[in-house]
mmCIF file of C-alpha atoms in Angstrom:
data_model
loop_
_atom_site.group_PDB
_atom_site.id
_atom_site.type_symbol
_atom_site.label_atom_id
_atom_site.label_comp_id
_atom_site.label_asym_id
_atom_site.label_seq_id
_atom_site.Cartn_x
_atom_site.Cartn_y
_atom_site.Cartn_z
ATOM 1 C CA MET Q 45 4.791 18.175 51.145
ATOM 2 C CA PHE Q 46 7.429 19.368 48.504
ATOM 3 C CA GLY Q 47 8.203 15.803 47.905
ATOM 4 C CA TRP Q 48 4.367 14.876 46.890
ATOM 5 C CA LYS Q 49 4.393 18.010 44.510
ATOM 6 C CA LYS Q 50 7.867 16.675 43.038
ATOM 7 C CA TRP Q 51 6.364 13.110 42.645
ATOM 8 C CA GLY Q 52 3.170 14.327 41.341
ATOM 9 C CA ILE Q 53 4.739 16.608 38.317
ATOM 10 C CA LEU Q 54 7.855 13.485 37.910
ATOM 11 C CA ALA Q 55 4.225 10.810 37.536
ATOM 12 C CA LEU Q 56 2.372 13.304 35.308
ATOM 13 C CA VAL Q 57 5.224 13.827 32.980
ATOM 14 C CA VAL Q 58 5.870 10.055 33.120
ATOM 15 C CA GLY Q 59 1.913 9.454 32.841
ATOM 16 C CA ALA Q 60 1.947 11.495 29.682
ATOM 17 C CA SER Q 61 4.606 9.910 28.140
ATOM 18 C CA MET Q 62 3.384 6.538 28.217
ATOM 19 C CA LEU Q 63 -0.094 7.965 27.028
ATOM 20 C CA THR Q 64 1.775 9.225 24.134
ATOM 21 C CA ALA Q 65 3.004 5.836 23.454
ATOM 22 C CA VAL Q 66 -0.067 3.837 24.012
ATOM 23 C CA LYS Q 67 -1.576 6.129 21.786
ATOM 24 C CA PHE Q 68 1.038 5.369 18.911
ATOM 25 C CA SER Q 69 0.804 1.381 19.697
ATOM 26 C CA THR Q 70 -2.698 1.131 19.967
ATOM 27 C CA GLY Q 71 -2.978 3.234 16.545
ATOM 28 C CA SER Q 72 -0.791 0.621 14.598
ATOM 29 C CA PRO Q 73 -0.592 -2.462 16.462
ATOM 30 C CA CYS Q 74 1.122 -4.428 13.917
ATOM 31 C CA PRO Q 75 3.055 -1.807 11.840
ATOM 32 C CA THR Q 76 4.710 -3.362 8.596
ATOM 33 C CA PRO Q 77 6.894 -0.963 6.227
ATOM 34 C CA VAL Q 78 5.580 -0.073 2.812
ATOM 35 C CA SER Q 79 8.731 -1.692 1.207
ATOM 36 C CA SER Q 80 10.972 -4.518 2.829
ATOM 37 C CA ALA Q 81 13.698 -3.447 -0.113
ATOM 38 C CA ARG Q 82 17.000 -3.510 1.208
ATOM 39 C CA TYR Q 83 20.009 -3.064 -0.695
ATOM 40 C CA THR Q 84 23.704 -4.019 -0.084
ATOM 41 C CA ALA Q 85 26.049 -0.940 -0.496
ATOM 42 C CA ASP Q 86 27.033 -1.725 -3.951
ATOM 43 C CA GLY Q 87 23.471 -1.646 -5.164
ATOM 44 C CA LYS Q 88 22.313 -5.577 -4.427
ATOM 45 C CA LEU Q 89 18.863 -6.537 -3.558
ATOM 46 C CA MET Q 90 19.481 -8.190 -0.170
ATOM 47 C CA LEU Q 91 17.823 -11.836 0.081
ATOM 48 C CA PRO Q 92 13.893 -10.577 1.646
ATOM 49 C CA GLN Q 93 13.637 -12.112 5.107
ATOM 50 C CA GLY Q 94 10.320 -13.737 6.398
ATOM 51 C CA TYR Q 95 8.698 -13.799 2.878
ATOM 52 C CA ARG Q 96 6.895 -17.343 3.943
ATOM 53 C CA SER Q 97 4.684 -15.435 6.035
ATOM 54 C CA TRP Q 98 3.940 -12.917 3.832
ATOM 55 C CA ALA Q 99 0.225 -13.134 2.241
ATOM 56 C CA PHE Q 100 0.015 -16.268 -0.519
ATOM 57 C CA ILE Q 101 -1.450 -15.319 -3.926
ATOM 58 C CA GLY Q 102 -1.155 -18.218 -5.665
ATOM 59 C CA SER Q 103 0.734 -21.084 -7.189
ATOM 60 C CA THR Q 104 1.490 -22.717 -10.532
ATOM 61 C CA VAL Q 105 3.101 -25.635 -11.902
ATOM 62 C CA THR Q 106 4.655 -26.076 -15.013
ATOM 63 C CA PRO Q 107 6.708 -29.505 -15.114
ATOM 64 C CA ASN Q 108 9.274 -30.381 -17.262
ATOM 65 C CA GLY Q 109 7.520 -33.604 -18.436
ATOM 66 C CA LEU Q 110 4.980 -31.012 -20.253
ATOM 67 C CA ASN Q 111 7.742 -29.118 -21.506
ATOM 68 C CA ASN Q 112 9.980 -31.263 -23.358
ATOM 69 C CA GLY Q 113 12.275 -31.479 -20.159
ATOM 70 C CA LYS Q 114 13.185 -27.836 -20.789
ATOM 71 C CA ALA Q 115 10.712 -25.803 -18.815
ATOM 72 C CA GLY Q 116 12.348 -22.574 -17.571
ATOM 73 C CA PHE Q 117 10.512 -23.325 -14.201
ATOM 74 C CA PRO Q 118 9.928 -26.805 -13.844
ATOM 75 C CA GLU Q 119 8.545 -26.292 -10.158
ATOM 76 C CA PHE Q 120 5.713 -24.852 -8.309
ATOM 77 C CA HIS Q 121 5.815 -21.229 -8.251
ATOM 78 C CA ASN Q 122 4.649 -20.233 -5.111
ATOM 79 C CA VAL Q 123 4.187 -16.508 -4.867
ATOM 80 C CA TYR Q 124 4.032 -14.110 -1.785
ATOM 81 C CA ILE Q 125 3.444 -10.375 -1.302
ATOM 82 C CA GLU Q 126 3.541 -8.135 1.705
ATOM 83 C CA ARG Q 127 0.046 -7.808 3.501
ATOM 84 C CA VAL Q 128 0.033 -4.310 3.311
ATOM 85 C CA ASN Q 129 0.946 -4.310 -0.640
ATOM 86 C CA LEU Q 130 -1.993 -6.840 -1.124
ATOM 87 C CA GLY Q 131 -4.517 -4.444 0.800
ATOM 88 C CA ALA Q 132 -3.554 -1.831 -0.819
ATOM 89 C CA TYR Q 133 -3.533 -3.559 -4.177
ATOM 90 C CA ARG Q 134 -7.008 -4.639 -3.393
ATOM 91 C CA LYS Q 135 -8.151 -1.361 -2.674
ATOM 92 C CA THR Q 136 -6.607 0.472 -5.693
ATOM 93 C CA GLY Q 137 -6.109 -2.081 -8.062
ATOM 94 C CA VAL Q 138 -2.315 -0.825 -8.201
ATOM 95 C CA PHE Q 139 0.523 -2.026 -6.901
ATOM 96 C CA PRO Q 140 2.231 0.781 -4.531
ATOM 97 C CA GLU Q 141 5.424 2.077 -4.715
ATOM 98 C CA GLY Q 142 7.872 -0.370 -3.057
ATOM 99 C CA THR Q 143 5.958 -3.484 -3.512
ATOM 100 C CA VAL Q 144 8.168 -6.313 -3.269
ATOM 101 C CA ILE Q 145 6.716 -9.890 -4.806
ATOM 102 C CA VAL Q 146 8.276 -12.883 -4.371
ATOM 103 C CA LYS Q 147 8.185 -16.438 -6.231
ATOM 104 C CA GLU Q 148 9.431 -19.357 -4.213
ATOM 105 C CA LEU Q 149 10.079 -22.540 -6.381
ATOM 106 C CA ALA Q 150 9.021 -25.853 -4.902
ATOM 107 C CA LEU Q 151 10.202 -29.141 -6.799
ATOM 108 C CA VAL Q 152 7.522 -31.391 -8.052
ATOM 109 C CA ARG Q 153 7.736 -34.801 -5.493
ATOM 110 C CA ASN Q 154 8.445 -38.197 -7.024
ATOM 111 C CA ALA Q 155 7.730 -37.730 -10.573
ATOM 112 C CA THR Q 156 6.645 -41.528 -11.331
ATOM 113 C CA HIS Q 157 4.629 -40.530 -14.570
ATOM 114 C CA PRO Q 158 6.518 -39.134 -17.888
ATOM 115 C CA ASP Q 159 4.566 -36.028 -17.280
ATOM 116 C CA GLY Q 160 6.057 -35.526 -13.820
ATOM 117 C CA SER Q 161 2.800 -36.352 -11.829
ATOM 118 C CA THR Q 162 2.759 -39.018 -8.989
ATOM 119 C CA ASP Q 163 -0.381 -40.820 -7.302
ATOM 120 C CA GLU Q 164 -1.438 -40.094 -3.859
ATOM 121 C CA ALA Q 165 -4.385 -40.769 -1.526
ATOM 122 C CA SER Q 166 -6.281 -37.473 -2.992
ATOM 123 C CA GLY Q 167 -5.486 -38.658 -6.792
ATOM 124 C CA ARG Q 168 -3.044 -38.288 -9.691
ATOM 125 C CA GLY Q 169 -1.410 -34.950 -9.789
ATOM 126 C CA PHE Q 170 1.336 -32.782 -8.964
ATOM 127 C CA PHE Q 171 2.400 -32.743 -5.266
ATOM 128 C CA GLU Q 172 5.300 -30.015 -3.954
ATOM 129 C CA GLY Q 173 8.735 -31.454 -2.812
ATOM 130 C CA GLU Q 174 11.369 -29.460 -1.495
ATOM 131 C CA LEU Q 175 12.008 -26.071 -1.957
ATOM 132 C CA ASN Q 176 14.466 -24.699 -5.242
ATOM 133 C CA GLY Q 177 15.203 -21.293 -5.735
ATOM 134 C CA LEU Q 178 13.913 -17.767 -5.056
ATOM 135 C CA ASP Q 179 12.775 -15.353 -7.398
ATOM 136 C CA VAL Q 180 11.816 -11.415 -6.588
ATOM 137 C CA THR Q 181 10.686 -8.571 -7.867
ATOM 138 C CA VAL Q 182 10.627 -4.972 -6.456
ATOM 139 C CA LYS Q 183 8.122 -2.049 -7.657
ATOM 140 C CA ASP Q 184 10.275 1.182 -7.523
ATOM 141 C CA SER Q 185 9.703 3.840 -10.549
ATOM 142 C CA LYS Q 186 12.912 5.370 -9.946
ATOM 143 C CA LYS Q 187 15.384 2.683 -10.071
ATOM 144 C CA TYR Q 188 13.768 0.473 -12.725
ATOM 145 C CA SER Q 189 11.923 3.073 -15.253
ATOM 146 C CA GLU Q 190 13.491 1.181 -18.147
ATOM 147 C CA THR Q 191 11.319 -1.936 -17.084
ATOM 148 C CA ASN Q 192 8.019 -0.385 -16.546
ATOM 149 C CA ASN Q 193 8.798 0.161 -12.960
ATOM 150 C CA TRP Q 194 10.057 -3.902 -11.562
ATOM 151 C CA GLY Q 195 13.538 -4.997 -11.116
ATOM 152 C CA PHE Q 196 14.062 -8.344 -11.014
ATOM 153 C CA PHE Q 197 16.430 -10.724 -9.180
ATOM 154 C CA ASN Q 198 17.394 -13.892 -8.636
ATOM 155 C CA PHE Q 199 18.681 -15.587 -5.432
ATOM 156 C CA GLY Q 200 19.648 -18.935 -7.145
ATOM 157 C CA HIS Q 201 17.668 -22.041 -8.613
ATOM 158 C CA HIS Q 202 18.795 -24.388 -6.209
ATOM 159 C CA ALA Q 203 18.207 -25.832 -2.699
ATOM 160 C CA LEU Q 204 18.315 -23.600 0.169
ATOM 161 C CA PRO Q 205 20.097 -21.722 1.192
ATOM 162 C CA TYR Q 206 19.714 -19.192 -1.284
ATOM 163 C CA ALA Q 207 22.112 -16.210 -2.172
ATOM 164 C CA GLU Q 208 22.387 -13.443 0.653
ATOM 165 C CA SER Q 209 21.983 -10.509 -2.351
ATOM 166 C CA ALA Q 210 21.544 -10.569 -6.008
ATOM 167 C CA LYS Q 211 21.683 -7.987 -8.523
ATOM 168 C CA GLU Q 212 19.162 -6.932 -11.108
ATOM 169 C CA ALA Q 213 18.484 -9.304 -13.516
ATOM 170 C CA SER Q 214 19.170 -8.566 -17.421
ATOM 171 C CA ALA Q 215 15.472 -7.408 -19.152
ATOM 172 C CA ALA Q 216 16.150 -10.546 -21.153
ATOM 173 C CA GLU Q 217 16.452 -12.693 -18.180
ATOM 174 C CA CYS Q 218 13.160 -11.837 -16.494
ATOM 175 C CA ALA Q 219 11.520 -8.425 -17.112
ATOM 176 C CA GLY Q 220 10.826 -8.965 -20.982
ATOM 177 C CA CYS Q 221 8.702 -11.760 -20.812
ATOM 178 C CA HIS Q 222 6.733 -9.973 -17.970
ATOM 179 C CA GLN Q 223 6.625 -6.747 -20.603
ATOM 180 C CA ALA Q 224 5.242 -9.036 -23.397
ATOM 181 C CA GLY Q 225 2.555 -10.807 -21.341
ATOM 182 C CA ALA Q 226 1.843 -8.833 -18.444
ATOM 183 C CA ALA Q 227 2.288 -5.146 -19.465
ATOM 184 C CA THR Q 228 -1.513 -3.964 -18.897
ATOM 185 C CA THR Q 229 -1.553 -5.836 -15.509
ATOM 186 C CA ASP Q 230 1.479 -3.639 -13.881
ATOM 187 C CA MET Q 231 3.870 -6.312 -14.517
ATOM 188 C CA THR Q 232 2.182 -9.242 -12.591
ATOM 189 C CA TRP Q 233 0.308 -12.178 -13.672
ATOM 190 C CA VAL Q 234 -2.803 -11.135 -12.288
ATOM 191 C CA GLN Q 235 -5.062 -13.396 -13.699
ATOM 192 C CA PHE Q 236 -2.874 -16.336 -11.986
ATOM 193 C CA TYR Q 237 -3.430 -15.111 -8.602
ATOM 194 C CA PRO Q 238 -7.222 -15.570 -7.102
ATOM 195 C CA ASN Q 239 -6.143 -13.980 -4.246
ATOM 196 C CA LEU Q 240 -5.330 -10.869 -5.712
ATOM 197 C CA ARG Q 241 -8.554 -10.836 -6.688
ATOM 198 C CA THR Q 242 -10.775 -11.401 -3.811
ATOM 199 C CA LYS Q 243 -11.911 -8.711 -1.506
ATOM 200 C CA ASN Q 244 -9.850 -10.261 1.550
ATOM 201 C CA MET J 310 -0.972 20.956 48.902
ATOM 202 C CA PHE J 311 -3.431 18.574 48.939
ATOM 203 C CA GLY J 312 -4.393 19.019 45.694
ATOM 204 C CA TRP J 313 -0.674 17.842 44.418
ATOM 205 C CA LYS J 314 -0.815 14.912 46.759
ATOM 206 C CA LYS J 315 -4.330 13.860 45.375
ATOM 207 C CA TRP J 316 -3.270 14.432 41.832
ATOM 208 C CA GLY J 317 0.616 12.917 42.496
ATOM 209 C CA ILE J 318 -1.266 9.340 43.748
ATOM 210 C CA LEU J 319 -3.745 9.519 40.851
ATOM 211 C CA ALA J 320 -1.161 9.643 38.149
ATOM 212 C CA LEU J 321 1.033 7.190 39.733
ATOM 213 C CA VAL J 322 -1.953 5.024 39.568
ATOM 214 C CA VAL J 323 -2.643 5.702 36.087
ATOM 215 C CA GLY J 324 0.957 5.230 35.220
ATOM 216 C CA ALA J 325 1.633 2.234 37.009
ATOM 217 C CA SER J 326 -1.624 0.917 34.878
ATOM 218 C CA MET J 327 0.116 1.837 31.727
ATOM 219 C CA LEU J 328 3.226 0.601 32.810
ATOM 220 C CA THR J 329 1.796 -2.904 33.077
ATOM 221 C CA ALA J 330 -0.392 -2.333 29.440
ATOM 222 C CA VAL J 331 2.975 -1.256 27.957
ATOM 223 C CA LYS J 332 4.575 -4.095 29.596
ATOM 224 C CA PHE J 333 1.912 -6.601 28.300
ATOM 225 C CA SER J 334 1.836 -5.187 24.728
ATOM 226 C CA THR J 335 5.574 -4.720 24.137
ATOM 227 C CA GLY J 336 6.094 -8.798 25.643
ATOM 228 C CA SER J 337 3.782 -9.831 22.606
ATOM 229 C CA PRO J 338 3.151 -7.106 19.841
ATOM 230 C CA CYS J 339 1.220 -8.758 17.476
ATOM 231 C CA PRO J 340 -1.040 -11.423 19.879
ATOM 232 C CA THR J 341 -2.407 -14.224 18.090
ATOM 233 C CA PRO J 342 -4.837 -16.634 19.693
ATOM 234 C CA VAL J 343 -3.951 -20.319 20.019
ATOM 235 C CA SER J 344 -6.743 -21.182 18.226
ATOM 236 C CA SER J 345 -9.462 -19.325 15.779
ATOM 237 C CA ALA J 346 -11.822 -22.291 15.876
ATOM 238 C CA ARG J 347 -15.169 -20.749 16.800
ATOM 239 C CA TYR J 348 -18.622 -22.394 17.389
ATOM 240 C CA THR J 349 -22.230 -21.903 16.919
ATOM 241 C CA ALA J 350 -24.517 -22.449 19.970
ATOM 242 C CA ASP J 351 -25.292 -25.699 18.114
ATOM 243 C CA GLY J 352 -21.868 -27.072 17.767
ATOM 244 C CA LYS J 353 -21.046 -26.398 14.200
ATOM 245 C CA LEU J 354 -17.700 -24.391 13.133
ATOM 246 C CA MET J 355 -17.540 -21.314 12.067
ATOM 247 C CA LEU J 356 -16.231 -20.113 8.826
ATOM 248 C CA PRO J 357 -12.651 -19.151 9.558
ATOM 249 C CA GLN J 358 -11.626 -15.592 8.961
ATOM 250 C CA GLY J 359 -8.626 -14.050 7.329
ATOM 251 C CA TYR J 360 -7.411 -17.595 6.778
ATOM 252 C CA ARG J 361 -5.690 -16.028 3.314
ATOM 253 C CA SER J 362 -3.586 -14.151 5.453
ATOM 254 C CA TRP J 363 -2.322 -16.958 7.862
ATOM 255 C CA ALA J 364 0.821 -18.593 6.445
ATOM 256 C CA PHE J 365 0.786 -20.807 3.362
ATOM 257 C CA ILE J 366 2.492 -24.319 3.678
ATOM 258 C CA GLY J 367 2.189 -25.638 0.295
ATOM 259 C CA SER J 368 -0.214 -26.275 -2.322
ATOM 260 C CA THR J 369 -1.019 -29.474 -4.662
ATOM 261 C CA VAL J 370 -3.287 -29.818 -8.006
ATOM 262 C CA THR J 371 -4.999 -33.331 -8.855
ATOM 263 C CA PRO J 372 -6.776 -32.355 -11.755
ATOM 264 C CA ASN J 373 -9.648 -33.975 -13.543
ATOM 265 C CA GLY J 374 -7.943 -34.682 -16.595
ATOM 266 C CA LEU J 375 -5.566 -36.951 -14.608
ATOM 267 C CA ASN J 376 -8.078 -38.660 -12.979
ATOM 268 C CA ASN J 377 -10.922 -39.991 -15.369
ATOM 269 C CA GLY J 378 -12.983 -36.974 -14.675
ATOM 270 C CA LYS J 379 -13.323 -38.181 -11.333
ATOM 271 C CA ALA J 380 -10.724 -36.245 -8.689
ATOM 272 C CA GLY J 381 -12.367 -35.977 -5.330
ATOM 273 C CA PHE J 382 -10.580 -32.383 -5.553
ATOM 274 C CA PRO J 383 -9.714 -31.380 -9.083
ATOM 275 C CA GLU J 384 -8.955 -27.965 -8.022
ATOM 276 C CA PHE J 385 -5.428 -26.395 -6.276
ATOM 277 C CA HIS J 386 -5.383 -26.898 -3.033
ATOM 278 C CA ASN J 387 -3.918 -24.146 -1.580
ATOM 279 C CA VAL J 388 -3.350 -24.741 2.455
ATOM 280 C CA TYR J 389 -2.730 -22.320 5.275
ATOM 281 C CA ILE J 390 -1.905 -22.613 8.944
ATOM 282 C CA GLU J 391 -2.097 -20.136 11.667
ATOM 283 C CA ARG J 392 1.576 -18.481 12.271
ATOM 284 C CA VAL J 393 1.568 -19.201 15.713
ATOM 285 C CA ASN J 394 0.782 -22.759 15.159
ATOM 286 C CA LEU J 395 3.256 -23.185 12.518
ATOM 287 C CA GLY J 396 6.165 -21.658 14.791
ATOM 288 C CA ALA J 397 5.122 -24.597 17.277
ATOM 289 C CA TYR J 398 5.101 -27.040 14.776
ATOM 290 C CA ARG J 399 8.585 -26.007 13.711
ATOM 291 C CA LYS J 400 10.257 -26.105 16.918
ATOM 292 C CA THR J 401 8.315 -29.250 18.261
ATOM 293 C CA GLY J 402 7.655 -31.355 15.382
ATOM 294 C CA VAL J 403 3.882 -31.365 16.888
ATOM 295 C CA PHE J 404 0.606 -29.536 16.318
ATOM 296 C CA PRO J 405 -0.357 -27.590 19.165
ATOM 297 C CA GLU J 406 -3.933 -28.454 20.663
ATOM 298 C CA GLY J 407 -6.032 -25.779 18.423
ATOM 299 C CA THR J 408 -4.236 -25.793 15.661
ATOM 300 C CA VAL J 409 -6.613 -24.623 12.424
ATOM 301 C CA ILE J 410 -5.139 -25.864 8.943
ATOM 302 C CA VAL J 411 -7.427 -24.739 6.274
ATOM 303 C CA LYS J 412 -7.394 -25.947 2.559
ATOM 304 C CA GLU J 413 -9.139 -23.549 0.012
ATOM 305 C CA LEU J 414 -9.812 -24.932 -3.374
ATOM 306 C CA ALA J 415 -8.719 -23.087 -6.550
ATOM 307 C CA LEU J 416 -9.945 -24.104 -10.201
ATOM 308 C CA VAL J 417 -7.633 -25.200 -12.940
ATOM 309 C CA ARG J 418 -7.456 -22.302 -15.429
ATOM 310 C CA ASN J 419 -8.248 -22.386 -19.018
ATOM 311 C CA ALA J 420 -7.983 -26.577 -19.366
ATOM 312 C CA THR J 421 -6.868 -26.451 -23.221
ATOM 313 C CA HIS J 422 -5.249 -30.166 -23.315
ATOM 314 C CA PRO J 423 -6.801 -33.293 -22.471
ATOM 315 C CA ASP J 424 -4.942 -33.486 -18.787
ATOM 316 C CA GLY J 425 -6.582 -30.107 -17.817
ATOM 317 C CA SER J 426 -3.014 -28.305 -18.611
ATOM 318 C CA THR J 427 -2.751 -24.902 -20.600
ATOM 319 C CA ASP J 428 -0.205 -23.446 -22.358
ATOM 320 C CA GLU J 429 1.200 -19.368 -20.990
ATOM 321 C CA ALA J 430 4.357 -17.844 -21.545
ATOM 322 C CA SER J 431 6.118 -19.529 -18.535
ATOM 323 C CA GLY J 432 5.050 -22.724 -20.531
ATOM 324 C CA ARG J 433 2.478 -25.630 -20.181
ATOM 325 C CA GLY J 434 1.486 -26.699 -16.982
ATOM 326 C CA PHE J 435 -1.586 -25.582 -14.627
ATOM 327 C CA PHE J 436 -2.601 -22.235 -13.336
ATOM 328 C CA GLU J 437 -4.733 -21.180 -10.767
ATOM 329 C CA GLY J 438 -8.573 -19.993 -11.821
ATOM 330 C CA GLU J 439 -11.377 -19.064 -9.591
ATOM 331 C CA LEU J 440 -11.515 -19.730 -5.758
ATOM 332 C CA ASN J 441 -13.609 -22.996 -5.576
ATOM 333 C CA GLY J 442 -14.285 -24.102 -2.156
ATOM 334 C CA LEU J 443 -12.908 -24.621 1.518
ATOM 335 C CA ASP J 444 -12.153 -27.246 3.565
ATOM 336 C CA VAL J 445 -10.903 -26.930 7.661
ATOM 337 C CA THR J 446 -9.525 -29.264 10.173
ATOM 338 C CA VAL J 447 -9.258 -28.247 13.620
ATOM 339 C CA LYS J 448 -6.808 -30.429 16.355
ATOM 340 C CA ASP J 449 -9.144 -30.838 19.365
ATOM 341 C CA SER J 450 -8.266 -33.912 21.436
ATOM 342 C CA LYS J 451 -11.568 -33.392 23.345
ATOM 343 C CA LYS J 452 -13.873 -33.151 20.737
ATOM 344 C CA TYR J 453 -12.408 -35.535 18.230
ATOM 345 C CA SER J 454 -10.765 -37.799 19.770
ATOM 346 C CA GLU J 455 -12.598 -40.594 17.936
ATOM 347 C CA THR J 456 -10.629 -39.465 14.682
ATOM 348 C CA ASN J 457 -7.266 -38.907 15.835
ATOM 349 C CA ASN J 458 -7.832 -35.830 17.669
ATOM 350 C CA TRP J 459 -8.829 -33.841 14.462
ATOM 351 C CA GLY J 460 -11.976 -32.895 13.644
ATOM 352 C CA PHE J 461 -12.897 -32.216 9.472
ATOM 353 C CA PHE J 462 -15.400 -29.890 8.105
ATOM 354 C CA ASN J 463 -16.467 -28.539 4.620
ATOM 355 C CA PHE J 464 -17.840 -25.045 3.832
ATOM 356 C CA GLY J 465 -18.438 -25.806 0.424
ATOM 357 C CA HIS J 466 -16.867 -26.824 -2.909
ATOM 358 C CA HIS J 467 -18.217 -24.056 -5.119
ATOM 359 C CA ALA J 468 -17.472 -20.629 -5.919
ATOM 360 C CA LEU J 469 -17.486 -17.865 -2.953
ATOM 361 C CA PRO J 470 -19.258 -17.434 -1.023
ATOM 362 C CA TYR J 471 -18.885 -20.349 1.387
ATOM 363 C CA ALA J 472 -21.092 -21.476 3.910
ATOM 364 C CA GLU J 473 -21.311 -19.597 7.341
ATOM 365 C CA SER J 474 -21.268 -22.586 9.589
ATOM 366 C CA ALA J 475 -20.220 -26.451 8.638
ATOM 367 C CA LYS J 476 -21.099 -29.617 11.214
ATOM 368 C CA GLU J 477 -18.129 -32.096 11.608
ATOM 369 C CA ALA J 478 -17.994 -34.577 8.750
ATOM 370 C CA SER J 479 -18.093 -38.058 8.759
ATOM 371 C CA ALA J 480 -15.240 -40.137 9.159
ATOM 372 C CA ALA J 481 -15.886 -41.508 5.304
ATOM 373 C CA GLU J 482 -15.697 -38.263 4.130
ATOM 374 C CA CYS J 483 -12.547 -37.040 5.215
ATOM 375 C CA ALA J 484 -10.877 -38.452 8.743
ATOM 376 C CA GLY J 485 -10.822 -41.708 7.478
ATOM 377 C CA CYS J 486 -8.628 -40.917 4.282
ATOM 378 C CA HIS J 487 -6.121 -38.977 6.866
ATOM 379 C CA GLN J 488 -6.009 -41.787 9.049
ATOM 380 C CA ALA J 489 -5.239 -44.306 6.641
ATOM 381 C CA GLY J 490 -2.172 -42.175 4.948
ATOM 382 C CA ALA J 491 -0.947 -39.354 7.626
ATOM 383 C CA ALA J 492 -1.598 -41.181 11.068
ATOM 384 C CA THR J 493 2.078 -41.376 11.621
ATOM 385 C CA THR J 494 2.595 -37.349 10.987
ATOM 386 C CA ASP J 495 -0.584 -36.178 13.205
ATOM 387 C CA MET J 496 -2.808 -36.623 10.390
ATOM 388 C CA THR J 497 -1.561 -33.823 7.804
ATOM 389 C CA TRP J 498 0.524 -34.434 4.758
ATOM 390 C CA VAL J 499 3.441 -33.366 5.605
ATOM 391 C CA GLN J 500 5.529 -34.574 2.926
ATOM 392 C CA PHE J 501 3.617 -32.161 0.724
ATOM 393 C CA TYR J 502 3.878 -29.456 2.462
ATOM 394 C CA PRO J 503 7.393 -28.026 1.961
ATOM 395 C CA ASN J 504 6.722 -24.889 4.318
ATOM 396 C CA LEU J 505 6.126 -27.192 7.324
ATOM 397 C CA ARG J 506 9.508 -28.312 6.839
ATOM 398 C CA THR J 507 11.686 -24.925 6.884
ATOM 399 C CA LYS J 508 13.012 -23.476 9.675
ATOM 400 C CA ASN J 509 11.648 -20.121 9.049
#
């Protein structure tokens, strides 16, 4: 009889532990960290992981052919944000502290016309070729207070693989343009990203 | 004593059930259905939900200004696939049965030049404006065997909201062009979507 009592108590304790575990796991089935920004010991931002599975918010293309061969970014810009922070932005209109936004570049494919466009079954236009670079911005009001709370990082403007870490870019390289043109929308070109403006 | 035995057995049963539940939930912490395709009673495809949180695979733009004002799709095409099926494709080079691919259209913003481009801080190019339409394709070798195993659906070519359901488009409307130009890559323009070709 003592055996049953012992096993009963043990089973109750194990069951209670499991109940707690199940409660927490069902409360948030796919928890996402508020920020994925990770830094090396010497303060460089580490290359974000898995960003192509984050939420896409919009794409732009500024080809060399339309910029006298001197486009700052002659590729498509595909822009991603972590889902948890996109949800917060849609609710509040503010990017939460820790937000990471990634801009991956993709070469314009088969530039056959002088403007860089090409002809495909769907018409003449611009089509994505190979991936060609990565820029990242992180919202952190303590680290980047001098550049409107956002730090900017370049992980290479070339084919894969990108750099494993990057130091903060100077204001002249990145933040300056965002401060001049997007200061009123939290340093982000919200007008170009329709998926920021929808409700889901 | 009988009380302990009864409670002990009950606790063991509950504990075992929880163990089973935990085993399944930790085995796949964020389960995704293989296919999100849902149909109405009369066979129409229902508007996919949450696709802007699926994996983005690439964008193209074929503006009216480059197509004599008659582009079939004068907007950006932002293309999404469910993450589980993207992972399978990257591993096998084949889209699994049930794969759903969504193409959402976004108007070209502020067409100030004849080609539809505009000038922004990052240069002259094409930028996304408002969302403007949705096309969906579903791989189902039983339902769509006559069009290389894919069915095509149009949920509207206009601003939000889109139609709640859509009947299969005729081959002349959609599948024909994919059969003519993308039959060797499983009806999908893989060459335009760099995120299909990367390994992560």
